[in-house]
mmCIF file of C-alpha atoms in Angstrom:
data_model
loop_
_atom_site.group_PDB
_atom_site.id
_atom_site.type_symbol
_atom_site.label_atom_id
_atom_site.label_comp_id
_atom_site.label_asym_id
_atom_site.label_seq_id
_atom_site.Cartn_x
_atom_site.Cartn_y
_atom_site.Cartn_z
ATOM 1 C CA MET A 1 19.344 -5.556 5.611
ATOM 2 C CA LYS A 2 21.934 -3.261 4.652
ATOM 3 C CA ASN A 3 22.229 -0.414 7.628
ATOM 4 C CA ILE A 4 20.069 -2.539 10.087
ATOM 5 C CA PHE A 5 23.156 -4.042 11.976
ATOM 6 C CA THR A 6 24.360 -0.177 12.074
ATOM 7 C CA PHE A 7 21.306 1.188 13.428
ATOM 8 C CA ILE A 8 20.761 -1.418 15.991
ATOM 9 C CA ILE A 9 24.283 0.059 17.560
ATOM 10 C CA PHE A 10 23.402 3.278 17.288
ATOM 11 C CA PHE A 11 19.873 3.171 18.457
ATOM 12 C CA TRP A 12 20.317 4.716 21.314
ATOM 13 C CA ALA A 13 22.185 7.363 21.080
ATOM 14 C CA VAL A 14 19.953 8.869 18.196
ATOM 15 C CA TYR A 15 16.962 8.088 19.904
ATOM 16 C CA ILE A 16 16.067 11.115 21.713
ATOM 17 C CA SER A 17 17.397 12.974 18.670
ATOM 18 C CA SER A 18 16.052 11.343 15.370
ATOM 19 C CA GLN A 19 12.087 12.374 14.383
ATOM 20 C CA THR A 20 11.600 9.914 12.280
ATOM 21 C CA HIS A 21 13.505 5.943 11.912
ATOM 22 C CA ARG A 22 12.596 4.827 8.157
ATOM 23 C CA PHE A 23 12.848 1.295 7.267
ATOM 24 C CA VAL A 24 12.676 -0.077 3.356
ATOM 25 C CA TYR A 25 10.584 -3.732 2.547
ATOM 26 C CA GLN A 26 10.623 -5.337 -0.192
ATOM 27 C CA LEU A 27 7.011 -6.924 -1.058
ATOM 28 C CA GLN A 28 6.193 -9.142 -3.343
ATOM 29 C CA TYR A 29 2.801 -9.523 -4.415
ATOM 30 C CA LYS A 30 0.355 -11.422 -6.616
ATOM 31 C CA MET A 31 -2.086 -9.307 -8.735
ATOM 32 C CA ASP A 32 -4.005 -12.519 -9.344
ATOM 33 C CA SER A 33 -3.407 -15.204 -6.867
ATOM 34 C CA THR A 34 -3.650 -18.011 -9.227
ATOM 35 C CA GLU A 35 -0.527 -16.700 -11.522
ATOM 36 C CA ALA A 36 2.640 -18.496 -9.810
ATOM 37 C CA GLY A 37 4.747 -14.829 -10.946
ATOM 38 C CA TYR A 38 4.699 -11.509 -8.503
ATOM 39 C CA GLU A 39 4.804 -8.228 -8.438
ATOM 40 C CA LYS A 40 7.744 -6.288 -7.071
ATOM 41 C CA LEU A 41 7.648 -3.103 -5.022
ATOM 42 C CA ASN A 42 9.612 -1.411 -2.135
ATOM 43 C CA MET A 43 7.508 -0.137 0.575
ATOM 44 C CA ILE A 44 8.046 2.688 3.012
ATOM 45 C CA LEU A 45 7.574 2.178 7.118
ATOM 46 C CA ASP A 46 8.107 5.687 8.707
ATOM 47 C CA ILE A 47 8.062 5.654 12.309
ATOM 48 C CA GLY A 48 7.498 8.879 13.972
ATOM 49 C CA PRO A 49 7.192 10.876 17.338
ATOM 50 C CA LYS A 50 3.483 10.530 16.837
ATOM 51 C CA GLU A 51 2.398 9.112 14.085
ATOM 52 C CA VAL A 52 3.704 5.923 11.990
ATOM 53 C CA LYS A 53 3.192 5.804 7.631
ATOM 54 C CA PHE A 54 3.246 3.120 5.362
ATOM 55 C CA TYR A 55 3.374 3.701 1.599
ATOM 56 C CA GLY A 56 5.093 3.212 -1.443
ATOM 57 C CA GLN A 57 8.857 4.258 -1.962
ATOM 58 C CA ASN A 58 7.543 5.346 -5.499
ATOM 59 C CA LEU A 59 5.586 8.044 -3.464
ATOM 60 C CA LEU A 60 8.504 9.412 -1.989
ATOM 61 C CA VAL A 61 10.631 9.300 -4.964
ATOM 62 C CA THR A 62 7.967 11.314 -7.285
ATOM 63 C CA ASP A 63 7.568 13.658 -4.258
ATOM 64 C CA SER A 64 11.732 14.450 -3.626
ATOM 65 C CA LEU A 65 12.085 14.839 -7.463
ATOM 66 C CA ASN A 66 9.303 17.625 -7.619
ATOM 67 C CA LYS A 67 10.781 19.287 -4.584
ATOM 68 C CA LYS A 68 14.523 19.384 -5.887
ATOM 69 C CA PHE A 69 13.840 20.334 -9.416
ATOM 70 C CA GLY A 70 10.841 21.949 -9.122
ATOM 71 C CA MET A 71 8.749 19.611 -11.209
ATOM 72 C CA ASN A 72 5.236 18.773 -10.795
ATOM 73 C CA ASN A 73 4.681 15.146 -11.656
ATOM 74 C CA SER A 74 2.496 13.015 -9.959
ATOM 75 C CA HIS A 75 2.479 8.946 -9.032
ATOM 76 C CA THR A 76 -0.534 6.505 -8.347
ATOM 77 C CA ASP A 77 -0.005 4.262 -5.473
ATOM 78 C CA MET A 78 -1.777 0.991 -7.020
ATOM 79 C CA SER A 79 -0.480 -1.497 -3.543
ATOM 80 C CA GLY A 80 -3.549 -0.516 -1.981
ATOM 81 C CA GLN A 81 -1.661 -0.110 1.207
ATOM 82 C CA VAL A 82 -1.175 3.295 1.865
ATOM 83 C CA VAL A 83 -2.214 4.067 5.783
ATOM 84 C CA LYS A 84 -1.339 5.869 8.242
ATOM 85 C CA ARG A 85 -2.156 5.504 12.254
ATOM 86 C CA ARG A 86 -1.204 6.977 15.746
ATOM 87 C CA LEU A 87 1.766 5.790 17.215
ATOM 88 C CA ASN A 88 0.916 2.714 19.622
ATOM 89 C CA THR A 89 -2.570 2.501 18.167
ATOM 90 C CA SER A 90 -4.596 0.249 15.664
ATOM 91 C CA ASP A 91 -6.585 2.755 14.454
ATOM 92 C CA HIS A 92 -5.759 3.700 10.975
ATOM 93 C CA GLU A 93 -6.706 6.109 7.853
ATOM 94 C CA ASN A 94 -6.447 4.426 4.746
ATOM 95 C CA PHE A 95 -5.670 6.347 1.250
ATOM 96 C CA ILE A 96 -6.488 5.006 -1.800
ATOM 97 C CA ASN A 97 -7.484 6.227 -5.619
ATOM 98 C CA ILE A 98 -10.223 5.543 -7.340
ATOM 99 C CA LYS A 99 -10.797 5.947 -11.113
ATOM 100 C CA ASN A 100 -9.571 10.079 -10.934
ATOM 101 C CA GLY A 101 -10.422 10.675 -6.882
ATOM 102 C CA TYR A 102 -8.365 10.478 -4.135
ATOM 103 C CA TYR A 103 -10.088 9.404 -1.081
ATOM 104 C CA SER A 104 -9.492 8.552 2.586
ATOM 105 C CA PHE A 105 -11.432 6.334 5.082
ATOM 106 C CA LYS A 106 -10.761 5.367 9.042
ATOM 107 C CA THR A 107 -10.334 1.712 10.098
ATOM 108 C CA THR A 108 -9.493 -0.275 13.686
ATOM 109 C CA ASP A 109 -7.557 -3.081 12.757
ATOM 110 C CA LYS A 110 -6.369 -4.286 16.093
ATOM 111 C CA MET A 111 -4.214 -8.236 15.389
ATOM 112 C CA SER A 112 -4.001 -11.262 18.408
ATOM 113 C CA TRP A 113 -0.445 -12.701 18.000
ATOM 114 C CA LEU A 114 0.506 -16.006 19.229
ATOM 115 C CA ILE A 115 4.178 -15.809 19.881
ATOM 116 C CA SER A 116 6.459 -19.336 18.941
ATOM 117 C CA GLY A 117 9.211 -20.337 20.943
ATOM 118 C CA GLU A 118 10.439 -20.986 17.243
ATOM 119 C CA THR A 119 14.133 -18.484 16.567
ATOM 120 C CA LYS A 120 16.193 -18.497 13.117
ATOM 121 C CA GLN A 121 18.931 -16.530 12.409
ATOM 122 C CA SER A 122 19.224 -13.764 9.877
ATOM 123 C CA ASP A 123 22.211 -12.203 9.286
ATOM 124 C CA HIS A 124 23.283 -10.547 13.038
ATOM 125 C CA TYR A 125 19.873 -11.049 14.194
ATOM 126 C CA THR A 126 17.742 -13.322 15.843
ATOM 127 C CA LEU A 127 13.960 -13.693 14.641
ATOM 128 C CA GLN A 128 11.512 -14.821 16.536
ATOM 129 C CA LYS A 129 8.207 -16.270 15.028
ATOM 130 C CA ALA A 130 4.791 -14.995 15.582
ATOM 131 C CA THR A 131 1.623 -15.703 13.779
ATOM 132 C CA THR A 132 -1.968 -14.200 13.405
ATOM 133 C CA THR A 133 -5.026 -14.142 11.294
ATOM 134 C CA PHE A 134 -5.785 -10.966 9.431
ATOM 135 C CA GLY A 135 -8.216 -10.110 6.669
ATOM 136 C CA GLY A 136 -9.459 -13.470 5.802
ATOM 137 C CA ARG A 137 -5.796 -14.818 5.829
ATOM 138 C CA ASN A 138 -3.448 -16.284 8.084
ATOM 139 C CA TRP A 139 -0.124 -15.142 8.641
ATOM 140 C CA THR A 140 3.548 -15.612 9.455
ATOM 141 C CA ALA A 141 5.728 -12.900 11.413
ATOM 142 C CA TRP A 142 9.585 -13.052 12.107
ATOM 143 C CA PHE A 143 10.276 -10.261 14.587
ATOM 144 C CA CYS A 144 13.565 -9.145 16.036
ATOM 145 C CA LYS A 145 13.463 -8.023 19.656
ATOM 146 C CA ASP A 146 17.191 -5.986 19.643
ATOM 147 C CA ILE A 147 14.968 -3.458 17.776
ATOM 148 C CA PRO A 148 12.499 -2.076 19.987
ATOM 149 C CA PHE A 149 9.760 -1.030 18.026
ATOM 150 C CA ASN A 150 6.439 -2.676 18.368
ATOM 151 C CA GLU A 151 5.652 -1.868 14.501
ATOM 152 C CA GLY A 152 5.920 -3.918 11.020
ATOM 153 C CA PRO A 153 4.724 -3.426 7.178
ATOM 154 C CA PHE A 154 0.889 -2.371 6.650
ATOM 155 C CA LYS A 155 -0.962 -2.513 9.627
ATOM 156 C CA PHE A 156 0.681 -5.376 11.391
ATOM 157 C CA ARG A 157 2.366 -4.565 14.582
ATOM 158 C CA GLY A 158 1.543 -5.396 18.126
ATOM 159 C CA LEU A 159 4.869 -7.436 18.350
ATOM 160 C CA PRO A 160 7.766 -6.932 20.919
ATOM 161 C CA GLY A 161 10.228 -6.028 18.257
ATOM 162 C CA LEU A 162 9.954 -4.867 14.477
ATOM 163 C CA ILE A 163 8.975 -7.260 11.993
ATOM 164 C CA PHE A 164 11.701 -8.278 9.554
ATOM 165 C CA GLU A 165 9.311 -10.986 7.513
ATOM 166 C CA LEU A 166 5.623 -11.060 7.125
ATOM 167 C CA TYR A 167 4.148 -13.348 4.632
ATOM 168 C CA ASP A 168 0.421 -15.120 4.158
ATOM 169 C CA SER A 169 0.181 -18.939 4.170
ATOM 170 C CA LYS A 170 -0.944 -18.691 0.606
ATOM 171 C CA LYS A 171 2.328 -16.468 -0.069
ATOM 172 C CA ASN A 172 0.416 -14.208 -2.077
ATOM 173 C CA PHE A 173 2.278 -11.138 -0.093
ATOM 174 C CA ILE A 174 5.622 -11.674 1.376
ATOM 175 C CA TYR A 175 7.487 -8.627 3.258
ATOM 176 C CA ASN A 176 11.335 -8.873 3.881
ATOM 177 C CA LEU A 177 13.065 -5.778 5.280
ATOM 178 C CA SER A 178 16.003 -4.425 3.268
ATOM 179 C CA SER A 179 17.505 -1.387 4.940
ATOM 180 C CA SER A 180 16.909 1.006 7.403
ATOM 181 C CA ARG A 181 17.925 5.134 7.524
ATOM 182 C CA GLU A 182 17.455 7.846 10.528
ATOM 183 C CA LEU A 183 15.859 11.129 9.451
ATOM 184 C CA PRO A 184 16.754 13.899 11.533
ATOM 185 C CA ASN A 185 13.120 15.232 10.848
ATOM 186 C CA VAL A 186 9.634 14.534 11.159
ATOM 187 C CA TYR A 187 9.555 14.059 7.232
ATOM 188 C CA SER A 188 6.549 15.605 5.441
ATOM 189 C CA THR A 189 3.785 13.439 3.432
ATOM 190 C CA ALA A 190 1.285 16.200 2.970
ATOM 191 C CA ASP A 191 1.833 16.533 -0.662
ATOM 192 C CA PHE A 192 1.671 12.506 -1.248
ATOM 193 C CA ILE A 193 -0.259 10.984 1.345
ATOM 194 C CA GLU A 194 -2.806 13.220 2.835
ATOM 195 C CA SER A 195 -3.016 14.469 -0.660
ATOM 196 C CA ASN A 196 -2.062 13.177 -3.954
ATOM 197 C CA PHE A 197 -0.051 15.490 -5.435
ATOM 198 C CA GLY A 198 -2.545 18.339 -5.589
ATOM 199 C CA ASN A 199 -5.880 16.275 -4.697
ATOM 200 C CA LYS A 200 -6.363 16.540 -1.202
ATOM 201 C CA ALA A 201 -8.051 13.114 0.071
ATOM 202 C CA VAL A 202 -11.851 12.955 0.909
ATOM 203 C CA PRO A 203 -13.021 11.753 3.491
ATOM 204 C CA ILE A 204 -15.644 8.725 2.698
ATOM 205 C CA ASN A 205 -17.112 5.633 4.833
ATOM 206 C CA GLU A 206 -16.904 2.159 3.563
ATOM 207 C CA LYS A 207 -20.319 2.175 2.050
ATOM 208 C CA GLN A 208 -19.369 5.340 -0.075
ATOM 209 C CA LYS A 209 -16.454 3.527 -1.301
ATOM 210 C CA TYR A 210 -17.888 0.884 -2.022
ATOM 211 C CA LYS A 211 -20.449 2.885 -4.425
ATOM 212 C CA LEU A 212 -17.212 4.597 -6.081
ATOM 213 C CA ILE A 213 -15.959 1.477 -6.687
ATOM 214 C CA MET A 214 -18.803 -0.256 -8.334
ATOM 215 C CA GLU A 215 -19.703 3.209 -10.299
ATOM 216 C CA PHE A 216 -15.921 3.015 -11.608
ATOM 217 C CA TYR A 217 -16.415 -1.032 -12.245
ATOM 218 C CA ASN A 218 -19.918 -0.679 -14.075
ATOM 219 C CA ASP A 219 -18.663 1.768 -16.314
ATOM 220 C CA PRO A 220 -14.876 2.419 -16.248
ATOM 221 C CA PHE A 221 -15.005 4.939 -19.517
ATOM 222 C CA ALA A 222 -17.749 7.167 -18.108
ATOM 223 C CA PHE A 223 -16.151 10.172 -19.028
ATOM 224 C CA GLU A 224 -15.154 9.380 -22.178
ATOM 225 C CA ARG A 225 -18.928 8.225 -23.070
ATOM 226 C CA ASN A 226 -20.111 11.447 -21.704
ATOM 227 C CA ASN A 227 -17.921 12.820 -24.584
ATOM 228 C CA PHE A 228 -19.140 10.640 -27.417
ATOM 229 C CA SER A 229 -22.730 11.648 -26.037
ATOM 230 C CA LYS A 230 -21.981 15.782 -26.461
ATOM 231 C CA SER A 231 -20.218 15.260 -29.493
ATOM 232 C CA ASN A 232 -22.104 16.223 -32.842
ATOM 233 C CA THR A 233 -18.746 15.652 -35.072
ATOM 234 C CA ASP A 234 -16.346 12.859 -35.285
ATOM 235 C CA LEU A 235 -14.555 11.921 -31.881
ATOM 236 C CA LYS A 236 -11.070 9.822 -31.750
ATOM 237 C CA ILE A 237 -10.381 8.740 -27.946
ATOM 238 C CA ASN A 238 -7.384 6.867 -26.966
ATOM 239 C CA ILE A 239 -7.667 4.259 -24.455
ATOM 240 C CA ASN A 240 -4.061 2.333 -23.649
ATOM 241 C CA GLY A 241 -3.147 2.988 -26.906
ATOM 242 C CA LYS A 242 -5.718 2.438 -28.948
ATOM 243 C CA GLU A 243 -7.976 4.474 -30.666
ATOM 244 C CA ILE A 244 -11.734 4.403 -30.298
ATOM 245 C CA ARG A 245 -14.422 5.448 -32.893
ATOM 246 C CA THR A 246 -17.791 4.858 -31.665
ATOM 247 C CA VAL A 247 -19.010 3.629 -28.944
ATOM 248 C CA ASP A 248 -19.659 0.313 -29.786
ATOM 249 C CA GLU A 249 -15.766 -0.030 -29.556
ATOM 250 C CA LEU A 250 -16.280 1.817 -26.319
ATOM 251 C CA ASN A 251 -18.208 -1.021 -25.224
ATOM 252 C CA THR A 252 -15.815 -3.223 -25.848
ATOM 253 C CA GLN A 253 -13.131 -1.507 -23.927
ATOM 254 C CA THR A 254 -15.384 -1.606 -21.340
ATOM 255 C CA LYS A 255 -15.940 -5.198 -21.112
ATOM 256 C CA SER A 256 -12.303 -5.810 -21.315
ATOM 257 C CA MET A 257 -11.427 -3.501 -18.439
ATOM 258 C CA GLN A 258 -13.805 -5.335 -16.243
ATOM 259 C CA GLU A 259 -12.040 -8.710 -17.096
ATOM 260 C CA VAL A 260 -9.327 -7.086 -15.925
ATOM 261 C CA ILE A 261 -10.541 -5.505 -12.801
ATOM 262 C CA ARG A 262 -12.299 -9.094 -12.035
ATOM 263 C CA LYS A 263 -8.964 -10.970 -12.708
ATOM 264 C CA TYR A 264 -6.568 -8.620 -10.483
ATOM 265 C CA ASN A 265 -8.957 -8.571 -7.979
ATOM 266 C CA ASN A 266 -6.603 -10.013 -4.885
ATOM 267 C CA PRO A 267 -6.490 -7.481 -2.280
ATOM 268 C CA ILE A 268 -4.768 -7.936 1.076
ATOM 269 C CA GLU A 269 -7.302 -7.772 2.875
ATOM 270 C CA ILE A 270 -9.301 -10.476 1.187
ATOM 271 C CA ASP A 271 -12.107 -10.769 3.210
ATOM 272 C CA LYS A 272 -13.047 -7.535 2.074
ATOM 273 C CA ALA A 273 -12.694 -8.149 -1.634
ATOM 274 C CA ILE A 274 -15.447 -7.271 -3.896
ATOM 275 C CA HIS A 275 -16.898 -9.730 -5.482
ATOM 276 C CA TYR A 276 -18.028 -8.200 -9.009
ATOM 277 C CA LYS A 277 -20.448 -9.593 -11.451
ATOM 278 C CA GLU A 278 -19.556 -10.514 -15.572
#
């Protein structure tokens, strides 16, 4: 929890002048709930004067490099946890990549917390336990009253202090606060949240989102298939390092991709998981 203790000491001194409070969480998650191993990501929680944003650190790194060196790189966040909300609300704008498109959709995600009297020490901090049910999972949070933000990772908020630790009962998703810093200005995310490195988010609703996801699942290589149908000559397509020469080979790749999609179908909001058919 590097820098957190220093943050507590100077919090009130910088509260008025500081425009963005940035907290970094290490996220461990299982893409497949049946596997023992975890994927790891650093996720950023930015708390500004008007908005709260949560997103993968790799988005920020790519954006910073682009601005510093005049580059035009892009990054696709696969965490499924890129969100922003108005300060002190649970009204979220969610951002998602589907195939080659970038979309946003709105949700209201209120949580009811049960605060326990149980506490524990973590470095210099006293953490208090709270539990809730959200997204079809049971969650435990450990929050710190010494840092007076009622915020936390992803959509989790509403406790009388910042969430330091968060995990679901099956330990599919585990968040741990690792560091913080103060930014003198509101950090613009226009190039990597509101738009994805040139692709402005297209607003959709849940029904449209489902349709787009199913279209991708049913034919994940629709663009390549269309090229095959238009070509009057021998065509070679590279998919994941494999050279595809015929429609039959493309169909085999399609089935393989569908198997991968079904296998790694463990979203944080499991109650909204799509049930794919073989």
